[in-house]
Each structure stands twice: as C-alpha cells, then as structure tokens.
C-alpha cells in the first residue's frame, strides 16, 4: 500500500476509535450524574418525616415509600421466617433474618437483624427471639423501607431451625417470597432499626452509605484511550 494512503487509513481508524472512546467517556459521566440525582432523592426521602404505613393514603407500591423512614404495627409470622444467607459482619459469617409482619389484610417483610452462622446459612433462629415471645405479640417496628432484591434470590434452599423448615435465599426477592406465602405482601422491605422489636440477640449491620460508583474513573480511562489512539497513531506515522 502507498505510504500516504496507509497513513490516511491509520488516521481515519484512529479518529474513529477516538470518537468512540470520547462517546463512552461522556456516557460514563452521564451515568455519574444519574447516580448523583438518585442519591440526592434518597437523601431527601431519608430526611422526610417518618411514615406510618397504616395511615390513610399511604401508597401500596414503592412510590414515595422506598428510602423513607417508616413505622408499622403488627404480628410477626415466626413460622414463615426466611434466611438471607451469606451475610458477614465484622469478618464473621452469618445470615440476616427476614420475617413477615402481619399488618392486617397484608404483610410486609422485615429484615430484623444479623445472626452468626459458621457456614453463612444454618443459624439458630431461636436466638433471635425473646424467651417469652408469643406468636400473638403485637409489635411496633421502625426502620427504613428498602427496594426488593428482585431477581437476586439465587437458588432457593431450605434450612431447619428450631424444628421448623425455613426458606433460605441470597436476596430479599419479594415477588418470589410472596408466591410462597398465603397472604399479599407489600412490594418493599423494612430494614429494622436495632432492637426496635425487642430481640436483643440480633445485631443490625450498618447500612452502607450511597456512593458515586466508579463512573468518573471509567470516564477518565475512556478519554485517556482517545488521546492515546490519536497520539500513538501520529507517532507511528512519524516513525514511518
């Protein structure tokens, strides 16, 4: 190929790659802006007054509820308690305990806290209840409404604890869980404040603060690739 024609082809290819890399860089910046907007909305909801889920007019979907502080009164369905497997705390393996709370004609799933388990699966769920607990006990719980882990339940397993079989999942997939319960379930999950239901043995892991992700570093990398493609091609052509 003629050297001049070859150089033109190289520059065209380099320019096309640089344009692609710049486009990807700006896409990452737009993703970062979206993440910032979500974090701002989440912070605004967290700062809003506590929402009573039994009050009139409270939406029965996630609109206006997720990331809000909420409170509700009801009875725990201890028999249908669920294990969220593979949860560590301070380097120790364990599980989180997810219990349906009967609030009348429906239930809401409550992440009540963390229990140790050597295999991150089989915990002694009885230790998560006061010794004098009754299935008719009414509780008032407070916490944060969090979105469900839809599609992240993993392979459903069954574990035995206290003479009962319990469903064990990798995430709180409300749709999957609702299909196994005899009553309607609200489409979000309450992450309980430590000790708000009197179960002192349960520990409440600190909720991770929302971050900005790695979008900025990815954008810088794409812009760097664009510069390298142009400069590298120019050096290659100059060296013949």
XYZ file of N, CA and C in Angstrom:
720
model
N 0.845 -1.193 0.000
C 0.000 0.000 0.000
C 0.880 1.243 0.000
N 0.434 2.241 -0.756
C 1.125 3.516 -0.789
C 1.226 4.089 0.617
N 2.440 4.577 1.036
C 2.597 5.095 2.394
C 1.610 6.207 2.737
N 1.356 7.094 1.789
C 0.416 8.184 2.063
C -0.982 7.639 2.321
N -1.394 6.682 1.454
C -2.725 6.091 1.644
C -2.791 5.342 2.969
N -1.710 4.641 3.297
C -1.679 3.911 4.571
C -1.832 4.859 5.742
N -1.116 5.994 5.695
C -1.201 6.972 6.780
C -2.610 7.542 6.913
N -3.267 7.783 5.781
C -4.640 8.299 5.811
C -5.573 7.284 6.469
N -5.400 6.011 6.094
C -6.241 4.961 6.686
C -6.011 4.881 8.191
N -4.743 4.953 8.597
C -4.437 4.889 10.023
C -5.078 6.047 10.783
N -5.021 7.253 10.208
C -5.600 8.407 10.889
C -7.123 8.300 10.965
N -7.734 7.777 9.892
C -9.193 7.599 9.912
C -9.596 6.612 11.009
N -8.854 5.498 11.072
C -9.144 4.495 12.107
C -8.934 5.089 13.498
N -7.837 5.824 13.679
C -7.550 6.425 14.982
C -8.625 7.436 15.363
N -9.075 8.243 14.394
C -10.114 9.237 14.673
C -11.430 8.553 15.051
N -11.751 7.458 14.350
C -12.986 6.731 14.664
C -12.929 6.145 16.071
N -11.776 5.556 16.413
C -11.628 4.997 17.753
C -11.692 6.093 18.813
N -11.034 7.224 18.535
C -11.051 8.323 19.494
C -12.472 8.831 19.714
N -13.249 8.939 18.638
C -14.639 9.395 18.754
C -15.454 8.416 19.602
N -15.222 7.114 19.365
C -15.928 6.104 20.158
C -15.556 6.209 21.633
N -14.255 6.341 21.915
C -13.805 6.420 23.306
C -14.342 7.670 24.007
N -14.364 8.810 23.270
C -14.910 10.041 23.856
C -16.402 9.869 24.149
N -17.115 9.225 23.229
C -18.548 8.976 23.456
C -18.758 8.120 24.694
N -17.942 7.100 24.862
C -18.058 6.247 26.046
C -17.720 7.019 27.319
N -16.755 7.928 27.227
C -16.408 8.741 28.388
C -17.558 9.623 28.835
N -18.205 10.296 27.863
C -19.345 11.144 28.213
C -20.527 10.309 28.713
N -20.660 9.083 28.203
C -21.718 8.184 28.706
C -21.487 7.866 30.174
N -20.244 7.609 30.552
C -19.946 7.351 31.956
C -20.224 8.584 32.821
N -19.936 9.768 32.299
C -20.238 10.984 33.051
C -21.748 11.158 33.228
N -22.526 10.800 32.210
C -23.984 10.896 32.347
C -24.494 9.882 33.374
N -23.886 8.695 33.402
C -24.260 7.703 34.414
C -23.942 8.226 35.813
N -22.828 8.934 35.949
C -22.471 9.501 37.248
C -23.478 10.567 37.678
N -23.919 11.377 36.719
C -24.920 12.393 37.035
C -26.237 11.743 37.462
N -26.608 10.644 36.803
C -27.821 9.927 37.191
C -27.689 9.377 38.606
N -26.522 8.823 38.922
C -26.292 8.292 40.270
C -26.390 9.407 41.311
N -25.839 10.581 40.990
C -25.912 11.705 41.929
C -27.352 12.121 42.165
N -28.168 12.126 41.110
C -29.579 12.502 41.258
C -30.321 11.495 42.129
N -30.032 10.213 41.927
C -30.662 9.176 42.751
C -30.260 9.333 44.207
N -28.983 9.597 44.462
C -28.516 9.771 45.837
C -29.164 10.982 46.505
N -29.339 12.063 45.739
C -29.991 13.249 46.292
C -31.444 12.947 46.660
N -32.144 12.226 45.762
C -33.536 11.872 46.046
C -33.618 10.944 47.260
N -32.659 10.027 47.366
C -32.642 9.115 48.509
C -32.402 9.882 49.810
N -31.479 10.834 49.784
C -31.199 11.625 50.983
C -32.416 12.458 51.380
N -33.126 13.001 50.379
C -34.313 13.797 50.682
C -35.396 12.942 51.317
N -35.564 11.718 50.818
C -36.563 10.827 51.400
C -36.178 10.424 52.818
N -34.887 10.172 53.028
C -34.446 9.762 54.363
C -34.667 10.869 55.382
N -34.614 12.133 54.922
C -34.789 13.267 55.830
C -36.257 13.614 56.056
N -37.161 13.004 55.292
C -38.583 13.296 55.431
C -39.120 12.725 56.745
N -40.246 13.240 57.240
C -40.835 12.705 58.476
C -41.167 11.219 58.344
N -41.117 10.515 59.470
C -41.401 9.087 59.479
C -42.818 8.834 58.984
N -42.971 7.804 58.172
C -44.239 7.487 57.538
C -44.888 6.302 58.233
N -46.136 6.471 58.670
C -46.894 5.384 59.283
C -47.586 4.605 58.166
N -47.187 3.349 57.980
C -47.723 2.557 56.873
C -49.192 2.219 57.041
N -49.724 2.382 58.238
C -51.146 2.098 58.461
C -52.017 3.338 58.265
N -51.392 4.484 57.978
C -52.157 5.721 57.822
C -52.901 5.725 56.492
N -53.949 6.524 56.437
C -54.742 6.653 55.212
C -53.903 7.304 54.112
N -54.060 6.795 52.887
C -53.418 7.408 51.744
C -51.990 6.984 51.487
N -51.426 6.110 52.327
C -50.061 5.635 52.075
C -50.073 4.717 50.856
N -49.241 4.983 49.856
C -49.264 4.141 48.649
C -48.894 2.707 48.953
N -49.535 1.794 48.254
C -49.251 0.374 48.451
C -48.181 -0.119 47.484
N -47.607 0.783 46.681
C -46.460 0.416 45.845
C -45.229 1.152 46.387
N -44.143 1.129 45.636
C -42.893 1.700 46.142
C -42.842 3.222 46.006
N -43.770 3.809 45.264
C -43.755 5.246 45.025
C -43.844 6.024 46.335
N -42.856 6.861 46.579
C -42.881 7.698 47.764
C -42.593 6.972 49.064
N -42.283 5.679 49.010
C -42.062 4.910 50.241
C -40.608 4.465 50.378
N -40.037 3.943 49.283
C -38.668 3.422 49.348
C -37.704 4.514 49.785
N -36.820 4.167 50.714
C -35.812 5.011 51.353
C -36.409 5.988 52.372
N -37.711 5.886 52.620
C -38.305 6.666 53.690
C -38.179 5.908 55.010
N -38.098 6.653 56.105
C -38.233 6.034 57.424
C -39.708 5.740 57.635
N -40.005 4.506 58.067
C -41.387 4.078 58.221
C -41.578 3.424 59.580
N -42.822 3.357 59.986
C -43.189 2.634 61.198
C -44.479 1.880 60.923
N -44.653 0.750 61.590
C -45.860 -0.052 61.397
C -46.036 -0.972 62.606
N -47.260 -1.337 62.880
C -47.577 -2.232 63.989
C -48.210 -3.505 63.434
N -47.854 -4.648 64.016
C -48.437 -5.908 63.574
C -47.916 -7.090 64.373
N -48.150 -8.297 63.845
C -47.700 -9.540 64.475
C -46.741 -10.259 63.535
N -45.621 -10.707 64.071
C -44.662 -11.457 63.268
C -45.175 -12.863 62.985
N -44.950 -13.319 61.751
C -45.238 -14.704 61.379
C -43.934 -15.488 61.505
N -43.651 -15.902 62.734
C -42.378 -16.565 63.018
C -42.236 -17.884 62.275
N -43.340 -18.566 62.041
C -43.300 -19.869 61.375
C -42.758 -19.766 59.957
N -42.988 -18.634 59.308
C -42.572 -18.466 57.906
C -41.347 -17.558 57.786
N -40.554 -17.502 58.819
C -39.331 -16.710 58.802
C -38.383 -17.186 57.701
N -37.641 -16.244 57.112
C -36.779 -16.530 55.962
C -35.345 -16.164 56.298
N -34.416 -16.952 55.796
C -32.990 -16.721 55.997
C -32.406 -16.065 54.750
N -31.726 -14.952 54.935
C -30.941 -14.334 53.857
C -29.488 -14.751 54.061
N -29.046 -15.696 53.278
C -27.761 -16.345 53.508
C -26.591 -15.502 53.019
N -25.392 -15.874 53.510
C -24.177 -15.242 53.026
C -23.990 -13.806 53.456
N -24.336 -13.491 54.717
C -24.162 -12.126 55.225
C -23.069 -12.126 56.290
N -22.030 -11.337 56.083
C -20.940 -11.271 57.059
C -21.045 -9.985 57.861
N -20.504 -10.014 59.066
C -20.474 -8.842 59.940
C -19.166 -8.869 60.713
N -18.366 -7.813 60.535
C -17.063 -7.710 61.201
C -16.204 -8.948 60.928
N -16.282 -9.443 59.699
C -15.471 -10.586 59.288
C -16.030 -11.938 59.672
N -17.180 -11.981 60.336
C -17.769 -13.241 60.764
C -18.897 -13.636 59.819
N -18.978 -14.931 59.439
C -20.073 -15.361 58.561
C -21.385 -15.430 59.323
N -22.465 -15.222 58.613
C -23.763 -15.284 59.258
C -24.889 -15.129 58.260
N -26.073 -14.826 58.773
C -27.265 -14.641 57.944
C -28.030 -13.429 58.461
N -28.905 -12.905 57.627
C -29.876 -11.924 58.080
C -31.233 -12.604 58.172
N -32.020 -12.173 59.137
C -33.315 -12.781 59.406
C -34.409 -11.894 58.817
N -35.201 -12.481 57.929
C -36.286 -11.770 57.255
C -37.610 -12.384 57.708
N -38.436 -11.583 58.377
C -39.663 -12.111 58.966
C -40.874 -11.353 58.439
N -41.919 -12.076 57.960
C -43.158 -11.390 57.567
C -43.841 -10.797 58.794
N -44.303 -9.559 58.658
C -45.059 -8.895 59.722
C -46.491 -8.719 59.233
N -47.428 -9.398 59.888
C -48.843 -9.318 59.529
C -49.396 -7.978 60.004
N -49.823 -7.146 59.053
C -50.342 -5.824 59.408
C -51.837 -5.703 59.113
N -52.528 -6.835 59.034
C -53.965 -6.827 58.776
C -54.312 -7.698 57.600
N -54.668 -7.060 56.480
C -55.023 -7.826 55.278
C -53.814 -8.175 54.434
N -52.640 -7.743 54.837
C -51.423 -7.994 54.083
C -50.242 -8.040 55.049
N -49.067 -8.263 54.498
C -47.867 -8.343 55.334
C -46.755 -7.533 54.684
N -45.781 -7.174 55.496
C -44.579 -6.525 55.000
C -43.389 -7.323 55.517
N -42.382 -7.506 54.678
C -41.199 -8.264 55.061
C -40.234 -7.363 55.811
N -39.741 -7.849 56.956
C -38.885 -7.049 57.823
C -37.534 -7.744 57.998
N -36.445 -7.053 57.627
C -35.100 -7.550 57.925
C -34.813 -7.171 59.376
N -34.881 -8.165 60.262
C -34.838 -7.885 61.689
C -33.415 -7.772 62.223
N -32.432 -8.350 61.539
C -31.065 -8.257 62.017
C -30.221 -9.429 61.576
N -29.020 -9.509 62.143
C -27.998 -10.486 61.739
C -27.744 -11.471 62.861
N -27.557 -12.745 62.469
C -27.177 -13.806 63.408
C -25.950 -14.538 62.874
N -25.069 -15.012 63.748
C -23.890 -15.755 63.272
C -24.266 -17.142 62.770
N -23.516 -17.611 61.780
C -23.671 -18.976 61.256
C -22.337 -19.359 60.627
N -21.759 -20.444 61.078
C -20.413 -20.818 60.632
C -20.345 -21.055 59.131
N -21.464 -21.520 58.549
C -21.489 -21.766 57.101
C -22.259 -20.683 56.356
N -22.576 -19.587 57.034
C -23.324 -18.466 56.447
C -24.686 -18.912 55.924
N -25.244 -19.972 56.540
C -26.528 -20.497 56.091
C -27.390 -20.985 57.252
N -26.805 -21.852 58.092
C -27.594 -22.506 59.146
C -27.372 -21.794 60.485
N -28.231 -20.841 60.761
C -28.165 -20.108 62.029
C -29.245 -20.645 62.972
N -29.024 -20.444 64.257
C -30.028 -20.811 65.247
C -31.009 -19.653 65.351
N -32.108 -19.747 64.610
C -33.069 -18.651 64.552
C -33.776 -18.423 65.880
N -33.803 -19.427 66.744
C -34.480 -19.262 68.030
C -33.790 -18.211 68.893
N -32.489 -17.987 68.671
C -31.775 -16.988 69.471
C -32.171 -15.565 69.083
N -32.875 -15.425 67.973
C -33.306 -14.109 67.529
C -34.644 -13.679 68.102
N -35.143 -14.456 69.085
C -36.430 -14.141 69.695
C -36.302 -14.107 71.217
N -37.014 -13.182 71.876
C -37.019 -13.184 73.341
C -37.589 -14.501 73.875
N -37.120 -14.910 75.049
C -37.549 -16.190 75.618
C -39.050 -16.229 75.865
N -39.657 -15.095 76.167
C -41.086 -15.068 76.479
C -41.934 -14.668 75.278
N -41.398 -14.865 74.077
C -42.124 -14.413 72.890
C -43.388 -15.233 72.657
N -44.467 -14.578 72.253
C -45.716 -15.230 71.891
C -46.065 -14.859 70.462
N -46.623 -15.803 69.710
C -46.990 -15.528 68.326
C -48.100 -14.496 68.212
N -48.753 -14.172 69.324
C -49.810 -13.156 69.308
C -49.302 -11.786 69.757
N -48.003 -11.695 70.024
C -47.430 -10.438 70.488
C -47.521 -9.357 69.408
N -48.045 -8.214 69.779
C -48.109 -7.072 68.876
C -46.829 -6.241 69.037
N -46.218 -5.865 67.923
C -45.003 -5.056 67.976
C -45.175 -3.823 67.099
N -44.485 -2.791 67.475
C -44.400 -1.593 66.637
C -42.940 -1.466 66.216
N -42.690 -1.552 64.925
C -41.310 -1.532 64.430
C -41.064 -0.262 63.633
N -39.815 0.174 63.649
C -39.388 1.346 62.890
C -38.140 0.984 62.103
N -38.029 1.538 60.929
C -36.857 1.268 60.106
C -36.933 2.043 58.808
N -36.193 1.587 57.820
C -36.137 2.228 56.507
C -36.698 1.266 55.468
N -37.599 1.750 54.644
C -38.125 0.936 53.550
C -37.089 0.872 52.434
N -36.684 -0.325 52.060
C -35.658 -0.501 51.033
C -36.257 -1.284 49.864
N -35.721 -1.093 48.656
C -36.267 -1.808 47.495
C -35.980 -3.300 47.574
N -36.814 -4.116 46.948
C -36.594 -5.560 46.972
C -35.450 -5.966 46.059
N -34.858 -7.110 46.370
C -33.750 -7.638 45.559
C -34.318 -8.520 44.452
N -35.111 -7.916 43.579
C -35.787 -8.668 42.521
C -34.766 -9.354 41.611
N -34.949 -10.652 41.418
C -34.065 -11.422 40.561
C -32.736 -11.789 41.174
N -32.552 -11.475 42.457
C -31.267 -11.769 43.112
C -31.444 -12.697 44.306
N -32.432 -13.567 44.221
C -32.681 -14.500 45.318
C -31.763 -15.716 45.265
N -31.156 -15.964 44.099
C -30.311 -17.149 43.967
C -31.143 -18.426 44.011
N -30.470 -19.545 44.196
C -31.143 -20.830 44.278
C -31.860 -20.959 45.628
N -33.199 -21.105 45.644
C -33.899 -21.267 46.924
C -33.472 -22.557 47.626
N -33.118 -22.426 48.887
C -32.738 -23.566 49.704
C -33.681 -23.657 50.897
N -33.605 -24.778 51.601
C -34.397 -24.974 52.809
C -33.471 -25.358 53.943
N -33.617 -24.686 55.084
C -32.801 -24.988 56.256
C -33.727 -25.251 57.441
N -33.234 -26.059 58.379
C -34.015 -26.399 59.569
C -33.478 -25.654 60.774
N -34.406 -25.098 61.558
C -34.011 -24.424 62.794
C -35.184 -24.463 63.761
N -34.913 -24.916 64.981
C -35.953 -24.978 65.989
C -37.104 -25.887 65.626
N -36.821 -26.944 64.868
C -37.867 -27.877 64.477
C -38.729 -27.403 63.315
N -38.335 -26.317 62.666
C -39.098 -25.787 61.543
C -38.213 -25.665 60.316
N -38.830 -25.812 59.139
C -38.121 -25.624 57.883
C -38.300 -24.171 57.436
N -37.192 -23.561 57.025
C -37.233 -22.165 56.618
C -36.603 -21.995 55.238
N -37.185 -21.106 54.449
C -36.645 -20.777 53.139
C -35.368 -19.964 53.316
N -34.339 -20.277 52.516
C -33.066 -19.547 52.564
C -32.760 -19.010 51.166
N -32.572 -17.690 51.073
C -32.336 -17.029 49.795
C -31.095 -16.154 49.872
N -30.592 -15.789 48.693
C -29.434 -14.881 48.646
C -29.853 -13.425 48.732
N -31.106 -13.114 48.420
C -31.600 -11.742 48.471
C -33.091 -11.712 48.725
N -33.580 -10.577 49.205
C -34.993 -10.433 49.570
C -35.831 -10.146 48.324
N -36.023 -11.172 47.504
C -36.839 -11.056 46.295
C -38.308 -11.162 46.703
N -38.988 -10.025 46.815
C -40.351 -10.007 47.340
C -41.303 -10.817 46.461
N -41.155 -10.724 45.143
C -42.053 -11.461 44.257
C -41.931 -12.962 44.481
N -40.716 -13.455 44.576
C -40.517 -14.895 44.814
C -41.083 -15.305 46.169
N -40.810 -14.510 47.201
C -41.271 -14.839 48.552
C -42.785 -14.797 48.622
N -43.394 -13.774 47.986
C -44.845 -13.627 48.028
C -45.554 -14.846 47.441
N -44.930 -15.476 46.447
C -45.525 -16.659 45.847
C -45.547 -17.863 46.765
N -44.818 -17.789 47.882
C -44.755 -18.894 48.832
C -45.488 -18.582 50.134
N -46.137 -17.425 50.198
C -46.852 -17.031 51.409
C -48.353 -17.003 51.143
N -49.165 -17.237 52.176
C -50.620 -17.330 51.975
C -51.349 -15.990 52.038
N -50.615 -14.876 51.974
C -51.251 -13.566 52.076
C -50.497 -12.583 51.178
N -51.145 -11.473 50.807
C -50.457 -10.458 49.982
C -49.291 -9.834 50.749
N -48.270 -9.424 49.999
C -47.068 -8.843 50.594
C -46.787 -7.497 49.920
N -46.474 -6.490 50.732
C -46.117 -5.183 50.188
C -44.820 -5.290 49.385
N -44.640 -4.472 48.340
C -43.527 -4.661 47.393
C -42.191 -4.089 47.838
N -42.031 -3.747 49.099
C -40.754 -3.265 49.605
C -40.447 -3.987 50.910
N -39.258 -3.756 51.437
C -38.780 -4.438 52.640
C -38.405 -3.381 53.669
N -38.687 -3.643 54.935
C -38.274 -2.732 56.001
C -36.993 -3.267 56.623
N -35.960 -2.437 56.609
C -34.721 -2.768 57.335
C -34.834 -2.152 58.715
N -34.959 -3.025 59.707
C -35.296 -2.623 61.064
C -34.176 -1.858 61.747
N -34.557 -0.890 62.565
C -33.600 -0.279 63.480
C -33.234 -1.280 64.558
N -32.011 -1.266 65.026
C -31.547 -2.231 66.018
C -32.415 -2.187 67.270
N -32.929 -3.369 67.642
C -33.644 -3.506 68.903
C -35.051 -2.963 68.919
N -35.592 -2.512 67.780
C -36.913 -1.905 67.840
C -38.034 -2.918 68.008
N -37.733 -4.212 67.914
C -38.771 -5.203 68.201
C -38.436 -6.034 69.439
N -37.430 -5.630 70.197
C -37.120 -6.287 71.460
C -36.256 -7.526 71.357
N -35.785 -7.902 70.164
C -34.956 -9.105 70.006
C -33.490 -8.706 70.166
N -33.004 -8.737 71.396
C -31.680 -8.194 71.711
C -30.545 -8.997 71.079
N -30.756 -10.297 70.798
C -29.678 -11.133 70.273
C -29.311 -10.770 68.836
N -30.242 -10.178 68.112
C -29.970 -9.806 66.731
C -29.090 -8.564 66.678
N -28.149 -8.558 65.744
C -27.303 -7.386 65.535
C -27.662 -6.752 64.200
N -27.619 -5.448 64.164
C -28.011 -4.729 62.960
C -26.785 -4.165 62.259
N -26.425 -4.707 61.101
C -25.287 -4.152 60.367
C -25.580 -2.727 59.928
N -24.534 -1.910 59.892
C -24.694 -0.533 59.432
C -24.982 -0.528 57.937
N -25.965 0.259 57.546
C -26.313 0.368 56.134
C -25.228 1.153 55.412
N -24.736 0.604 54.305
C -23.683 1.287 53.544
C -24.220 2.598 52.970
N -23.423 3.639 53.096
C -23.819 4.943 52.557
C -23.802 4.882 51.034
N -24.763 5.545 50.380
C -24.767 5.531 48.912
C -23.525 6.208 48.356
N -22.909 5.595 47.387
C -21.698 6.143 46.789
C -21.937 6.596 45.364
N -20.879 7.080 44.740
C -20.965 7.573 43.368
C -20.496 6.538 42.359
N -20.052 5.389 42.840
C -19.589 4.373 41.915
C -18.254 4.722 41.281
N -17.902 4.005 40.217
C -16.599 4.192 39.550
C -16.735 4.890 38.206
N -17.868 5.580 38.001
C -18.116 6.163 36.685
C -17.075 7.214 36.304
N -16.629 8.025 37.262
C -15.656 9.075 36.935
C -14.331 8.470 36.495
N -13.862 7.448 37.219
C -12.592 6.827 36.840
C -12.704 6.140 35.479
N -13.875 5.517 35.204
C -14.067 4.903 33.891
C -14.058 5.964 32.796
N -14.682 7.130 33.050
C -14.706 8.209 32.055
C -13.291 8.687 31.751
N -12.490 8.861 32.793
C -11.104 9.301 32.597
C -10.336 8.276 31.766
N -10.571 7.001 32.014
C -9.897 5.959 31.239
C -10.273 6.040 29.761
N -11.583 6.228 29.481
C -12.004 6.302 28.071
C -11.398 7.525 27.387
N -11.365 8.666 28.087
C -10.755 9.854 27.489
C -9.255 9.631 27.245
N -8.604 8.925 28.180
C -7.187 8.616 28.008
C -6.964 7.727 26.788
N -7.851 6.754 26.586
C -7.741 5.881 25.410
C -7.880 6.704 24.122
N -8.765 7.710 24.139
C -8.940 8.550 22.954
C -7.651 9.294 22.634
N -7.018 9.871 23.660
C -5.764 10.591 23.454
C -4.678 9.646 22.961
N -4.602 8.477 23.575
C -3.570 7.504 23.184
C -3.748 7.083 21.727
N -4.996 6.878 21.295
C -5.219 6.430 19.918
C -4.731 7.470 18.909
N -4.964 8.771 19.196
C -4.541 9.822 18.275
C -3.029 10.028 18.339
N -2.518 10.200 19.561
C -1.086 10.471 19.727
C -0.262 9.260 19.267
N -0.703 8.064 19.657
C 0.044 6.858 19.268
C 0.105 6.682 17.761
N -1.008 6.958 17.099
C -1.023 6.842 15.626
C -0.117 7.893 14.992
N -0.134 9.118 15.546
C 0.725 10.181 14.999
C 2.197 9.806 15.148
N 2.594 9.232 16.273
C 3.986 8.807 16.470
C 4.334 7.689 15.500
N 3.395 6.766 15.308
C 3.641 5.646 14.391
C 3.877 6.150 12.976
N 3.058 7.130 12.551
C 3.206 7.657 11.195
C 4.522 8.413 11.064
N 4.870 9.187 12.106
C 6.096 9.965 12.055
C 7.331 9.079 11.930
N 7.269 7.893 12.604
C 8.410 6.980 12.541
C 8.446 6.169 11.253
N 7.417 6.375 10.419
C 7.438 5.740 9.120
C 6.944 4.320 9.134
